[in-house]
Each structure stands twice: as structure tokens, then as C-alpha cells.
PDB file of C-alpha atoms in Angstrom:
ATOM      1  CA  UNK F   1     109.053  90.387  92.514  1.00  0.00           C
ATOM      2  CA  UNK F   2     111.090  89.025  95.752  1.00  0.00           C
ATOM      3  CA  UNK F   3     113.383  92.244  95.076  1.00  0.00           C
ATOM      4  CA  UNK F   4     110.574  94.819  94.526  1.00  0.00           C
ATOM      5  CA  UNK F   5     108.337  93.583  97.599  1.00  0.00           C
ATOM      6  CA  UNK F   6     111.618  93.905 100.013  1.00  0.00           C
ATOM      7  CA  UNK F   7     112.045  97.417  98.801  1.00  0.00           C
ATOM      8  CA  UNK F   8     108.180  98.573  99.356  1.00  0.00           C
ATOM      9  CA  UNK F   9     108.318  97.083 103.090  1.00  0.00           C
ATOM     10  CA  UNK F  10     112.137  98.823 103.278  1.00  0.00           C
ATOM     11  CA  UNK F  11     110.831 102.004 101.946  1.00  0.00           C
ATOM     12  CA  UNK F  12     107.429 101.728 104.241  1.00  0.00           C
ATOM     13  CA  UNK F  13     109.026 101.088 107.181  1.00  0.00           C
ATOM     14  CA  UNK F  14     111.723 103.988 106.982  1.00  0.00           C
ATOM     15  CA  UNK F  15     109.191 106.328 106.385  1.00  0.00           C
ATOM     16  CA  UNK F  16     107.029 105.120 109.304  1.00  0.00           C
ATOM     17  CA  UNK F  17     110.657 105.529 111.576  1.00  0.00           C
ATOM     18  CA  UNK F  18     111.178 108.910 109.716  1.00  0.00           C
ATOM     19  CA  UNK F  19     107.410 109.587 111.523  1.00  0.00           C
ATOM     20  CA  UNK F  20     108.272 107.991 114.607  1.00  0.00           C
ATOM     21  CA  UNK F  21     111.437 110.507 114.857  1.00  0.00           C
ATOM     22  CA  UNK F  22     109.639 113.424 113.931  1.00  0.00           C
ATOM     23  CA  UNK F  23     107.025 112.857 116.533  1.00  0.00           C
ATOM     24  CA  UNK F  24     109.767 111.894 119.548  1.00  0.00           C
ATOM     25  CA  UNK F  25     111.403 115.720 118.865  1.00  0.00           C
ATOM     26  CA  UNK F  26     108.275 117.369 118.139  1.00  0.00           C
ATOM     27  CA  UNK F  27     105.278 115.989 119.297  1.00  0.00           C
ATOM     28  CA  UNK F  28     105.999 112.795 121.465  1.00  0.00           C
ATOM     29  CA  UNK F  29     102.611 113.439 123.038  1.00  0.00           C
ATOM     30  CA  UNK F  30     101.256 111.286 120.295  1.00  0.00           C
ATOM     31  CA  UNK F  31     103.922 108.850 120.777  1.00  0.00           C
ATOM     32  CA  UNK F  32     103.057 108.441 124.163  1.00  0.00           C
ATOM     33  CA  UNK F  33      99.729 107.073 123.411  1.00  0.00           C
ATOM     34  CA  UNK F  34      98.615 102.810 122.842  1.00  0.00           C
ATOM     35  CA  UNK F  35      98.616 103.614 119.372  1.00  0.00           C
ATOM     36  CA  UNK F  36     101.791 105.002 118.904  1.00  0.00           C
ATOM     37  CA  UNK F  37     103.489 102.331 121.112  1.00  0.00           C
ATOM     38  CA  UNK F  38     101.830  99.841 119.291  1.00  0.00           C
ATOM     39  CA  UNK F  39     103.246 101.283 115.838  1.00  0.00           C
ATOM     40  CA  UNK F  40     106.705 101.992 117.736  1.00  0.00           C
ATOM     41  CA  UNK F  41     107.009  98.273 118.570  1.00  0.00           C
ATOM     42  CA  UNK F  42     105.780  96.811 115.347  1.00  0.00           C
ATOM     43  CA  UNK F  43     108.254  99.027 113.460  1.00  0.00           C
ATOM     44  CA  UNK F  44     111.504  97.914 115.692  1.00  0.00           C
ATOM     45  CA  UNK F  45     109.916  94.558 115.104  1.00  0.00           C
ATOM     46  CA  UNK F  46     109.626  94.576 111.556  1.00  0.00           C
ATOM     47  CA  UNK F  47     112.693  96.637 110.916  1.00  0.00           C
ATOM     48  CA  UNK F  48     114.335  93.282 113.098  1.00  0.00           C
ATOM     49  CA  UNK F  49     112.393  90.937 110.631  1.00  0.00           C
ATOM     50  CA  UNK F  50     113.279  92.520 107.638  1.00  0.00           C
ATOM     51  CA  UNK F  51     117.066  93.269 108.536  1.00  0.00           C
ATOM     52  CA  UNK F  52     117.399  88.717 109.004  1.00  0.00           C
ATOM     53  CA  UNK F  53     115.077  88.583 105.643  1.00  0.00           C
ATOM     54  CA  UNK F  54     117.945  90.653 103.803  1.00  0.00           C
ATOM     55  CA  UNK F  55     120.707  88.971 105.582  1.00  0.00           C
ATOM     56  CA  UNK F  56     119.434  85.477 104.826  1.00  0.00           C
ATOM     57  CA  UNK F  57     117.293  85.699 101.032  1.00  0.00           C
ATOM     58  CA  UNK F  58     118.635  88.332  99.574  1.00  0.00           C
ATOM     59  CA  UNK F  59     121.521  88.416  97.024  1.00  0.00           C
ATOM     60  CA  UNK F  60     124.386  89.972  97.624  1.00  0.00           C
ATOM     61  CA  UNK F  61     124.171  93.131  95.153  1.00  0.00           C
ATOM     62  CA  UNK F  62     125.088  96.217  96.084  1.00  0.00           C
ATOM     63  CA  UNK F  63     121.081  97.418  96.042  1.00  0.00           C
ATOM     64  CA  UNK F  64     120.775  94.843  98.718  1.00  0.00           C
ATOM     65  CA  UNK F  65     123.903  95.938 100.931  1.00  0.00           C
ATOM     66  CA  UNK F  66     122.295  99.329 101.268  1.00  0.00           C
ATOM     67  CA  UNK F  67     118.740  98.117 101.779  1.00  0.00           C
ATOM     68  CA  UNK F  68     120.219  96.096 104.427  1.00  0.00           C
ATOM     69  CA  UNK F  69     121.990  99.059 106.126  1.00  0.00           C
ATOM     70  CA  UNK F  70     119.373 101.375 105.504  1.00  0.00           C
ATOM     71  CA  UNK F  71     116.702  98.882 107.527  1.00  0.00           C
ATOM     72  CA  UNK F  72     119.056  98.237 110.509  1.00  0.00           C
ATOM     73  CA  UNK F  73     120.368 101.887 110.358  1.00  0.00           C
ATOM     74  CA  UNK F  74     116.985 103.322 110.754  1.00  0.00           C
ATOM     75  CA  UNK F  75     115.661 100.265 113.406  1.00  0.00           C
ATOM     76  CA  UNK F  76     118.439 100.956 115.506  1.00  0.00           C
ATOM     77  CA  UNK F  77     118.001 104.970 115.305  1.00  0.00           C
ATOM     78  CA  UNK F  78     114.570 104.082 116.751  1.00  0.00           C
ATOM     79  CA  UNK F  79     115.653 101.413 119.314  1.00  0.00           C
ATOM     80  CA  UNK F  80     117.801 104.155 121.006  1.00  0.00           C
ATOM     81  CA  UNK F  81     114.713 106.719 120.487  1.00  0.00           C
ATOM     82  CA  UNK F  82     112.966 104.095 122.195  1.00  0.00           C
ATOM     83  CA  UNK F  83     115.688 103.778 125.025  1.00  0.00           C
ATOM     84  CA  UNK F  84     115.845 107.796 125.768  1.00  0.00           C
ATOM     85  CA  UNK F  85     112.223 107.822 126.289  1.00  0.00           C
ATOM     86  CA  UNK F  86     112.164 104.966 128.467  1.00  0.00           C
ATOM     87  CA  UNK F  87     115.352 106.913 130.518  1.00  0.00           C
ATOM     88  CA  UNK F  88     113.641 110.360 130.154  1.00  0.00           C
ATOM     89  CA  UNK F  89     110.189 108.524 131.777  1.00  0.00           C
ATOM     90  CA  UNK F  90     112.381 106.931 134.696  1.00  0.00           C
TER      91      UNK F  90
END
């Protein structure tokens, strides 16, 4: 059950972060709204939380390692996009 819930949360997070990357490239005005920024911040926070959950509680199987790396990579890219957006605004 734990493995299924973690997989579902990981897949949802990856979809949201992929949507953020899409909006960052093609329609940044939607991402610059209050709701867009809240989604952005919460996806980064959830990504960091999921990464630590995978590191602490998930078994050391190949499946867990792939999910942990996917969460880390997508969250890192989302943070990098936030830094680039901040630098562009300045």
C-alpha cells in the first residue's frame, strides 16, 4: 500500500512539475499569477518532502531508486526554473 501511494504521489508531482516547465516556456503569464506561484512553491516543497521520504522509508529496491531520482531531478529542474525566473525579473 505504501509503495502504491508513493508511486501515485510521485506521478502526480511529476505531472504538475512538467506542467510548470511547459508554462514557464510557453505561457509564463499564467505561472506569474498568485495561484501559479502557490502551485510552484507547493510542488517544490512536496518534491523535497517526497525525496526525504524515499530516502528514509522506502526500501532499497531498483524501483525505489528510480522514483527517488525522478523526484530529485524534476524538483531540481523546477527550482532552477524558479531561480532563472527570479534572475529575469531582476
